[in-house]
Amino acid sequence: MSDKTSAVAASPSGDPWLLTPGPLTTSVTTKQAMLHDYGSRDKKFIEINRRVRSSLLNIINGKDDFVCVPLQGSGTFSVEAMLGTLLPRDGKLLILVNGAYGRRMAKICDYYKRSYDLLEYPEDQPVSVTDLDARLGEDKAITHVAVIHCETTSGVLNPIAEVAHMVEKHGRSLLIDSMSAFAALPVDASKIRFDAVAASSNKCLEGVPGMGFVLVRRSVLEKTEGNAPSLVLDLYDQWVQMEKTDQWRFTPPTHCIVAFEQAIREFEEEGGVEGRGGRYASNCKILVDGMRAMGFETLLPDHLQAPIIVTFHKPTDPKFDFQNFYDRLAERGYLIYPGKLTVADSFRVGCIGRMGNDDIRAALAVIKETIVEMGVKNCAPAAAA
Ligand SMILES: Cc1ncc(COP(=O)(O)O)c(C=O)c1O
């Protein structure tokens, strides 16, 4: 996918490569789709909106039982809307937490004054289904369980299929935040039971930022009238109005939606979840192997690593300064990401977005040159240095 001839790398649109958890590098054709203006009440736009909603349901095999409720804003808006709308005022949420996005759900519950409890784990470990079994057995007040699919804080993959089976066994309702994994890792309503999944336009579907969506079981959403404490984040109202009028309640992000349609088309052409996930998995392996060959160490063992974003321990070599490393890579056309861990000094490199295996290899070559330029001799973290 790359076409690099100069020392400064660039994506096909001439922009830096975004080795981040999003927004991500998007295809030229996706960006080009935004070069038009659409009337929000015009037939053409209404058709596009309909197709986008229907394609998103296809990704989870949810056509018969689920509805797609798109929402303006970043991913957090959709997560907040999911919790605020689906959790009744007398409900209780159990949040499985192993990073910042689980903790953010707790914060949302604090704002909304919803009752919740946490099952908490270190950031380098997946959540435990055994603990979940025990907690659901003990606490009959819990009505809903929330889990993060890929906890982007570290890149750890949570066992959502096993979580789903356990929640189903106990007859509770499962809400999934699949923001950074959706469309690269399966969330299949024909195989696992859940009531809602939230994601956004600008991660593995490779659209541009500006909207999220929640795919909700119709029979569940139908019973949520009056739950939401917020007008703009009321999924029930957004859904009812969209079904009734075919229109968004408030000004839709038209350019984002038309770009999203193009991005979804390209996702389908790539072979859907299998094709997209396959490319990201090989990107991830090339990245991890290449970084390890230089001496860097990953936070996670390979079996816990989702093919989305990789956390590396910061080398203890005194010549390694993250800001200097970041700036040098940025000058050469690659934007990486700081760490988000509370427990260890780290940085992150994403392997999602419109990048192929050769683009990752090119990034590794630049990382290697940069390390040499900085005079870093040992890329290992403290324990191994
Ligand atoms: C798992 C997860 N949930 C929620 C979010 C929040 O999305 P946003 O930053 O678009 O609000 C992110 C962002 O990376 C995420 O990775």
Short mmCIF file of C-alpha atoms and ligand atoms in Angstrom, two decimals:
data_model
loop_
_atom_site.label_atom_id
_atom_site.label_comp_id
_atom_site.label_asym_id
_atom_site.label_seq_id
_atom_site.Cartn_x
_atom_site.Cartn_y
_atom_site.Cartn_z
CA MET A 1 0.00 0.00 0.00
CA SER A 2 2.94 2.33 0.45
CA ASP A 3 4.55 4.39 -2.25
CA LYS A 4 7.56 5.87 -0.55
CA THR A 5 10.44 7.35 -2.48
CA SER A 6 11.75 10.03 -0.13
CA ALA A 7 13.31 9.91 3.33
CA VAL A 8 10.10 11.22 4.88
CA ALA A 9 7.45 8.54 4.72
CA ALA A 10 3.89 9.42 3.83
CA SER A 11 0.61 7.65 3.30
CA PRO A 12 -0.80 7.76 -0.26
CA SER A 13 -2.49 11.07 0.57
CA GLY A 14 0.83 12.57 1.63
CA ASP A 15 0.09 12.46 5.35
CA PRO A 16 2.06 10.90 8.18
CA TRP A 17 1.28 7.27 8.93
CA LEU A 18 -0.84 7.06 12.08
CA LEU A 19 0.52 4.20 14.18
CA THR A 20 -2.05 4.99 16.85
CA PRO A 21 -5.34 3.63 18.21
CA GLY A 22 -7.27 6.21 16.17
CA PRO A 23 -8.02 8.32 14.35
CA LEU A 24 -6.21 6.18 11.80
CA THR A 25 -4.79 6.36 8.35
CA THR A 26 -7.71 6.15 5.93
CA SER A 27 -7.77 5.34 2.22
CA VAL A 28 -7.66 8.14 -0.34
CA THR A 29 -11.04 7.03 -1.65
CA THR A 30 -12.61 7.28 1.80
CA LYS A 31 -11.30 10.84 2.16
CA GLN A 32 -12.44 11.69 -1.38
CA ALA A 33 -16.00 10.66 -0.54
CA MET A 34 -16.14 13.75 1.68
CA LEU A 35 -15.61 16.18 -1.19
CA HIS A 36 -19.35 16.60 -1.61
CA ASP A 37 -22.14 18.30 0.26
CA TYR A 38 -25.28 16.42 1.13
CA GLY A 39 -28.59 17.72 2.37
CA SER A 40 -29.46 15.88 5.56
CA ARG A 41 -33.09 15.46 4.48
CA ASP A 42 -32.31 14.62 0.88
CA LYS A 43 -33.20 11.21 -0.54
CA LYS A 44 -29.60 10.49 -1.57
CA PHE A 45 -28.27 11.02 1.94
CA ILE A 46 -31.15 9.09 3.51
CA GLU A 47 -30.30 6.12 1.30
CA ILE A 48 -26.63 6.28 2.30
CA ASN A 49 -27.57 6.43 5.97
CA ARG A 50 -29.85 3.43 5.54
CA ARG A 51 -27.13 1.42 3.81
CA VAL A 52 -24.55 2.26 6.49
CA ARG A 53 -26.90 1.16 9.28
CA SER A 54 -27.75 -2.04 7.48
CA SER A 55 -24.08 -2.89 6.69
CA LEU A 56 -23.13 -2.43 10.34
CA LEU A 57 -25.79 -4.95 11.37
CA ASN A 58 -24.39 -7.43 8.84
CA ILE A 59 -21.01 -7.33 10.57
CA ILE A 60 -22.51 -8.92 13.70
CA ASN A 61 -24.99 -11.13 11.81
CA GLY A 62 -27.61 -9.15 13.66
CA LYS A 63 -30.12 -8.38 10.94
CA ASP A 64 -33.10 -10.16 12.49
CA ASP A 65 -32.76 -9.25 16.15
CA PHE A 66 -30.67 -6.07 16.33
CA VAL A 67 -31.04 -2.46 15.27
CA CYS A 68 -28.29 0.04 14.51
CA VAL A 69 -28.46 3.38 16.29
CA PRO A 70 -25.80 5.79 15.02
CA LEU A 71 -24.82 8.79 17.11
CA GLN A 72 -22.85 11.99 16.58
CA GLY A 73 -19.59 12.34 18.48
CA SER A 74 -16.62 10.22 19.43
CA GLY A 75 -16.80 6.65 20.69
CA THR A 76 -17.30 7.67 24.30
CA PHE A 77 -20.59 9.36 23.36
CA SER A 78 -21.86 5.99 22.15
CA VAL A 79 -20.60 4.12 25.21
CA GLU A 80 -22.25 6.70 27.46
CA ALA A 81 -25.47 6.48 25.42
CA MET A 82 -25.40 2.68 25.64
CA LEU A 83 -25.05 2.71 29.44
CA GLY A 84 -27.44 5.61 30.00
CA THR A 85 -30.18 4.17 27.81
CA LEU A 86 -29.94 0.46 28.53
CA LEU A 87 -29.30 0.55 32.25
CA PRO A 88 -32.59 1.27 34.04
CA ARG A 89 -32.51 3.63 37.00
CA ASP A 90 -33.03 0.71 39.38
CA GLY A 91 -30.54 -1.53 37.57
CA LYS A 92 -27.01 -2.44 38.66
CA LEU A 93 -24.02 -2.75 36.37
CA LEU A 94 -21.03 -5.02 36.94
CA ILE A 95 -18.06 -3.57 35.04
CA LEU A 96 -15.12 -5.83 34.18
CA VAL A 97 -12.16 -3.48 34.40
CA ASN A 98 -8.58 -3.94 33.22
CA GLY A 99 -7.78 -0.49 31.92
CA ALA A 100 -8.86 3.09 31.35
CA TYR A 101 -11.95 2.34 29.27
CA GLY A 102 -13.49 0.12 31.94
CA ARG A 103 -12.72 2.83 34.49
CA ARG A 104 -14.39 5.37 32.19
CA MET A 105 -17.61 3.32 32.31
CA ALA A 106 -17.53 3.61 36.10
CA LYS A 107 -17.17 7.38 35.74
CA ILE A 108 -20.19 7.48 33.44
CA CYS A 109 -22.20 5.57 36.08
CA ASP A 110 -21.04 8.11 38.69
CA TYR A 111 -22.31 10.98 36.53
CA TYR A 112 -25.60 9.19 35.92
CA LYS A 113 -25.92 8.02 39.53
CA ARG A 114 -26.37 4.42 38.40
CA SER A 115 -25.50 1.65 40.79
CA TYR A 116 -22.41 -0.36 39.79
CA ASP A 117 -19.70 -2.66 41.01
CA LEU A 118 -16.27 -3.48 39.60
CA LEU A 119 -14.32 -6.67 39.03
CA GLU A 120 -10.84 -5.22 38.60
CA TYR A 121 -7.66 -6.71 37.13
CA PRO A 122 -4.17 -5.46 36.37
CA GLU A 123 -3.74 -3.79 32.98
CA ASP A 124 -1.64 -6.66 31.62
CA GLN A 125 -4.21 -9.35 32.40
CA PRO A 126 -7.55 -10.29 30.86
CA VAL A 127 -10.70 -10.22 32.95
CA SER A 128 -11.62 -13.50 34.68
CA VAL A 129 -14.69 -15.49 33.73
CA THR A 130 -14.36 -17.62 36.88
CA ASP A 131 -14.60 -14.51 39.05
CA LEU A 132 -17.54 -13.33 36.96
CA ASP A 133 -19.34 -16.62 37.57
CA ALA A 134 -18.85 -16.29 41.31
CA ARG A 135 -19.89 -12.63 41.45
CA LEU A 136 -23.05 -13.15 39.42
CA GLY A 137 -23.91 -16.09 41.65
CA GLU A 138 -23.47 -13.97 44.80
CA ASP A 139 -25.04 -10.68 43.79
CA LYS A 140 -28.55 -11.09 42.43
CA ALA A 141 -28.99 -7.32 42.23
CA ILE A 142 -26.68 -7.15 39.19
CA THR A 143 -28.82 -6.73 36.09
CA HIS A 144 -26.14 -5.91 33.48
CA VAL A 145 -22.47 -6.70 32.81
CA ALA A 146 -20.13 -4.51 30.76
CA VAL A 147 -16.88 -5.62 29.17
CA ILE A 148 -14.25 -4.01 26.94
CA HIS A 149 -13.36 -6.17 23.94
CA CYS A 150 -9.78 -5.00 23.34
CA GLU A 151 -8.67 -2.84 26.29
CA THR A 152 -6.78 -0.27 24.26
CA THR A 153 -4.97 0.97 27.35
CA SER A 154 -2.61 -1.99 26.98
CA GLY A 155 -3.88 -3.82 23.87
CA VAL A 156 -5.02 -6.84 25.89
CA LEU A 157 -7.74 -9.02 24.44
CA ASN A 158 -10.61 -9.85 26.78
CA PRO A 159 -12.43 -13.19 26.35
CA ILE A 160 -15.77 -11.76 25.27
CA ALA A 161 -17.18 -15.08 24.01
CA GLU A 162 -16.57 -16.73 27.40
CA VAL A 163 -17.88 -13.64 29.21
CA ALA A 164 -21.00 -13.74 27.02
CA HIS A 165 -21.64 -17.40 27.79
CA MET A 166 -21.27 -16.77 31.52
CA VAL A 167 -23.58 -13.74 31.48
CA GLU A 168 -26.13 -15.75 29.51
CA LYS A 169 -25.85 -18.65 31.98
CA HIS A 170 -26.78 -16.24 34.78
CA GLY A 171 -29.56 -14.62 32.75
CA ARG A 172 -28.13 -11.08 32.84
CA SER A 173 -27.67 -8.55 30.05
CA LEU A 174 -24.26 -8.02 28.41
CA LEU A 175 -23.07 -4.68 27.03
CA ILE A 176 -19.82 -4.69 25.02
CA ASP A 177 -17.47 -1.81 24.25
CA SER A 178 -15.77 -3.11 21.11
CA MET A 179 -14.51 0.33 20.09
CA SER A 180 -10.98 -0.61 19.06
CA ALA A 181 -11.70 -4.18 17.93
CA PHE A 182 -14.98 -3.99 16.05
CA ALA A 183 -14.68 -5.26 12.46
CA ALA A 184 -11.23 -6.77 13.08
CA LEU A 185 -12.23 -9.29 15.75
CA PRO A 186 -15.57 -11.12 15.68
CA VAL A 187 -18.63 -10.02 17.62
CA ASP A 188 -21.14 -12.44 16.18
CA ALA A 189 -24.72 -12.39 17.42
CA SER A 190 -25.34 -15.80 15.86
CA LYS A 191 -22.63 -17.30 18.09
CA ILE A 192 -22.66 -15.34 21.36
CA ARG A 193 -25.42 -13.67 23.34
CA PHE A 194 -25.19 -9.96 24.10
CA ASP A 195 -27.67 -7.10 24.15
CA ALA A 196 -25.57 -4.23 22.80
CA VAL A 197 -22.20 -3.45 21.31
CA ALA A 198 -20.74 0.04 20.86
CA ALA A 199 -18.08 1.07 18.35
CA SER A 200 -17.16 4.01 16.14
CA SER A 201 -16.43 5.06 12.58
CA ASN A 202 -12.75 5.76 12.91
CA LYS A 203 -11.10 2.60 14.15
CA CYS A 204 -10.99 -0.81 12.43
CA LEU A 205 -13.65 0.19 9.93
CA GLU A 206 -11.19 2.85 8.74
CA GLY A 207 -13.71 5.66 8.39
CA VAL A 208 -13.10 9.20 9.62
CA PRO A 209 -13.87 10.31 13.18
CA GLY A 210 -17.16 11.97 14.01
CA MET A 211 -19.69 9.31 14.84
CA GLY A 212 -20.23 6.14 16.81
CA PHE A 213 -22.98 3.57 16.80
CA VAL A 214 -24.60 1.07 19.10
CA LEU A 215 -26.02 -2.19 17.78
CA VAL A 216 -28.80 -3.09 20.19
CA ARG A 217 -31.13 -6.04 20.52
CA ARG A 218 -34.48 -4.68 19.34
CA SER A 219 -36.54 -6.34 22.09
CA VAL A 220 -34.27 -4.73 24.70
CA LEU A 221 -34.23 -1.25 23.17
CA GLU A 222 -38.03 -1.28 22.88
CA LYS A 223 -38.25 -1.35 26.68
CA THR A 224 -35.91 1.57 27.37
CA GLU A 225 -38.17 4.56 26.84
CA GLY A 226 -37.51 7.15 29.53
CA ASN A 227 -34.32 5.53 30.87
CA ALA A 228 -31.79 7.97 29.45
CA PRO A 229 -30.96 10.99 31.60
CA SER A 230 -29.70 12.86 28.53
CA LEU A 231 -31.64 13.98 25.46
CA VAL A 232 -28.77 13.89 22.96
CA LEU A 233 -27.52 10.56 24.27
CA ASP A 234 -30.91 8.86 24.34
CA LEU A 235 -30.54 5.88 22.02
CA TYR A 236 -34.21 5.04 22.31
CA ASP A 237 -35.29 8.45 21.08
CA GLN A 238 -32.60 8.50 18.37
CA TRP A 239 -33.82 5.12 17.14
CA VAL A 240 -37.56 5.86 17.26
CA GLN A 241 -37.11 9.15 15.40
CA MET A 242 -34.82 7.61 12.79
CA GLU A 243 -37.23 4.74 12.16
CA LYS A 244 -40.15 7.14 11.92
CA THR A 245 -38.63 9.86 9.74
CA ASP A 246 -35.53 8.22 8.23
CA GLN A 247 -33.65 11.23 9.57
CA TRP A 248 -31.26 12.03 12.37
CA ARG A 249 -32.80 14.02 15.21
CA PHE A 250 -30.07 16.67 15.14
CA THR A 251 -27.64 17.76 12.41
CA PRO A 252 -25.94 14.58 11.18
CA PRO A 253 -22.20 14.43 10.43
CA THR A 254 -23.00 14.08 6.72
CA HIS A 255 -19.41 14.02 5.42
CA CYS A 256 -18.42 11.46 8.03
CA ILE A 257 -21.34 9.22 7.05
CA VAL A 258 -20.62 9.27 3.32
CA ALA A 259 -16.96 8.53 4.03
CA PHE A 260 -18.10 5.74 6.35
CA GLU A 261 -20.12 4.17 3.56
CA GLN A 262 -17.03 4.10 1.34
CA ALA A 263 -14.88 2.75 4.18
CA ILE A 264 -17.41 -0.03 4.86
CA ARG A 265 -17.43 -0.91 1.14
CA GLU A 266 -13.65 -1.28 1.28
CA PHE A 267 -13.95 -3.37 4.46
CA GLU A 268 -16.37 -5.71 2.66
CA GLU A 269 -14.07 -5.90 -0.38
CA GLU A 270 -11.19 -6.88 1.89
CA GLY A 271 -13.17 -9.90 3.11
CA GLY A 272 -14.96 -8.49 6.13
CA VAL A 273 -13.84 -9.31 9.66
CA GLU A 274 -11.67 -12.18 8.49
CA GLY A 275 -9.85 -10.17 5.84
CA ARG A 276 -9.43 -7.03 7.91
CA GLY A 277 -8.51 -8.95 11.06
CA GLY A 278 -6.06 -11.04 9.05
CA ARG A 279 -4.19 -8.01 7.74
CA TYR A 280 -4.02 -6.48 11.21
CA ALA A 281 -2.81 -9.78 12.69
CA SER A 282 0.06 -9.95 10.22
CA ASN A 283 0.83 -6.25 10.76
CA CYS A 284 0.95 -6.94 14.49
CA LYS A 285 3.24 -9.97 14.15
CA ILE A 286 5.66 -8.11 11.90
CA LEU A 287 5.69 -5.18 14.32
CA VAL A 288 6.24 -7.31 17.43
CA ASP A 289 8.91 -9.50 15.81
CA GLY A 290 10.72 -6.46 14.43
CA MET A 291 10.67 -4.54 17.71
CA ARG A 292 11.81 -7.60 19.68
CA ALA A 293 14.67 -8.08 17.21
CA MET A 294 15.83 -4.56 18.22
CA GLY A 295 15.61 -5.50 21.91
CA PHE A 296 12.25 -3.89 22.82
CA GLU A 297 9.93 -5.87 25.06
CA THR A 298 6.18 -6.08 24.81
CA LEU A 299 4.04 -5.66 27.91
CA LEU A 300 1.90 -8.65 26.94
CA PRO A 301 2.69 -12.22 26.01
CA ASP A 302 1.55 -13.05 22.48
CA HIS A 303 -1.52 -15.03 23.53
CA LEU A 304 -3.02 -11.99 25.32
CA GLN A 305 -2.16 -9.49 22.59
CA ALA A 306 -5.01 -8.24 20.40
CA PRO A 307 -3.87 -7.31 16.87
CA ILE A 308 -4.79 -3.66 17.43
CA ILE A 309 -2.15 -1.80 19.38
CA VAL A 310 1.03 -3.02 21.06
CA THR A 311 2.44 -1.68 24.33
CA PHE A 312 6.24 -1.69 24.61
CA HIS A 313 8.17 -1.14 27.80
CA LYS A 314 10.23 2.02 27.74
CA PRO A 315 13.94 1.16 27.51
CA THR A 316 15.93 2.15 30.57
CA ASP A 317 18.93 3.21 28.47
CA PRO A 318 19.39 6.87 29.57
CA LYS A 319 19.66 7.93 25.91
CA PHE A 320 16.03 6.88 25.34
CA ASP A 321 13.72 9.81 25.83
CA PHE A 322 10.16 9.19 24.62
CA GLN A 323 9.49 12.76 23.45
CA ASN A 324 12.74 12.80 21.48
CA PHE A 325 11.92 9.37 20.00
CA TYR A 326 8.39 10.54 19.13
CA ASP A 327 9.57 13.80 17.54
CA ARG A 328 12.20 12.09 15.42
CA LEU A 329 9.71 9.51 14.17
CA ALA A 330 7.15 12.25 13.47
CA GLU A 331 9.73 14.13 11.40
CA ARG A 332 10.18 10.97 9.37
CA GLY A 333 6.43 10.52 8.83
CA TYR A 334 5.35 8.16 11.61
CA LEU A 335 3.14 9.12 14.56
CA ILE A 336 3.26 6.70 17.48
CA TYR A 337 1.41 6.93 20.80
CA PRO A 338 2.38 7.49 24.41
CA GLY A 339 1.68 4.82 27.02
CA LYS A 340 -1.53 4.91 29.06
CA LEU A 341 -0.57 2.39 31.72
CA THR A 342 -0.76 3.35 35.36
CA VAL A 343 1.73 0.65 36.31
CA ALA A 344 4.71 0.88 33.93
CA ASP A 345 6.58 3.36 31.75
CA SER A 346 5.65 2.46 28.21
CA PHE A 347 4.73 3.60 24.72
CA ARG A 348 2.34 2.18 22.16
CA VAL A 349 2.44 1.46 18.44
CA GLY A 350 -0.77 0.74 16.57
CA CYS A 351 -1.09 -1.77 13.75
CA ILE A 352 -4.56 -0.81 12.48
CA GLY A 353 -5.72 1.59 9.78
CA ARG A 354 -5.05 1.62 6.05
CA MET A 355 -1.53 0.18 6.29
CA GLY A 356 -0.11 -3.02 4.89
CA ASN A 357 2.72 -5.31 5.95
CA ASP A 358 5.28 -3.37 3.90
CA ASP A 359 4.29 -0.13 5.60
CA ILE A 360 4.98 -1.72 8.99
CA ARG A 361 8.35 -3.00 7.74
CA ALA A 362 9.19 0.50 6.53
CA ALA A 363 8.22 1.92 9.94
CA LEU A 364 10.46 -0.62 11.66
CA ALA A 365 13.41 0.41 9.49
CA VAL A 366 12.88 4.04 10.51
CA ILE A 367 12.53 3.09 14.19
CA LYS A 368 15.84 1.23 13.94
CA GLU A 369 17.60 4.20 12.34
CA THR A 370 16.12 6.52 14.96
CA ILE A 371 17.35 4.40 17.86
CA VAL A 372 20.86 4.43 16.39
CA GLU A 373 20.73 8.22 15.84
CA MET A 374 19.66 8.71 19.47
CA GLY A 375 22.60 6.61 20.64
CA VAL A 376 20.36 4.08 22.38
CA LYS A 377 22.37 0.88 22.77
CA ASN A 378 19.93 -1.20 24.78
CA CYS A 379 16.18 -1.19 24.14
CA ALA A 380 15.33 -3.54 27.01
CA PRO A 381 13.35 -2.34 30.06
CA ALA A 382 14.70 -2.29 33.60
CA ALA A 383 14.28 -5.91 34.60
CA ALA A 384 15.93 -7.25 31.45
CA ALA A 385 18.43 -4.42 30.81
C1 LIG B 1 -12.02 0.43 24.04
C2 LIG B 1 -12.30 1.88 23.85
N1 LIG B 1 -13.42 2.40 24.36
C3 LIG B 1 -13.73 3.68 24.23
C4 LIG B 1 -12.88 4.55 23.56
C5 LIG B 1 -13.25 5.99 23.48
O1 LIG B 1 -13.38 6.41 22.17
P1 LIG B 1 -13.23 7.97 21.84
O2 LIG B 1 -11.82 8.36 22.18
O3 LIG B 1 -13.50 7.99 20.35
O4 LIG B 1 -14.24 8.70 22.62
C6 LIG B 1 -11.70 4.07 23.01
C7 LIG B 1 -10.76 4.96 22.32
O5 LIG B 1 -9.68 4.57 21.91
C8 LIG B 1 -11.39 2.70 23.17
O6 LIG B 1 -10.28 2.19 22.66
#
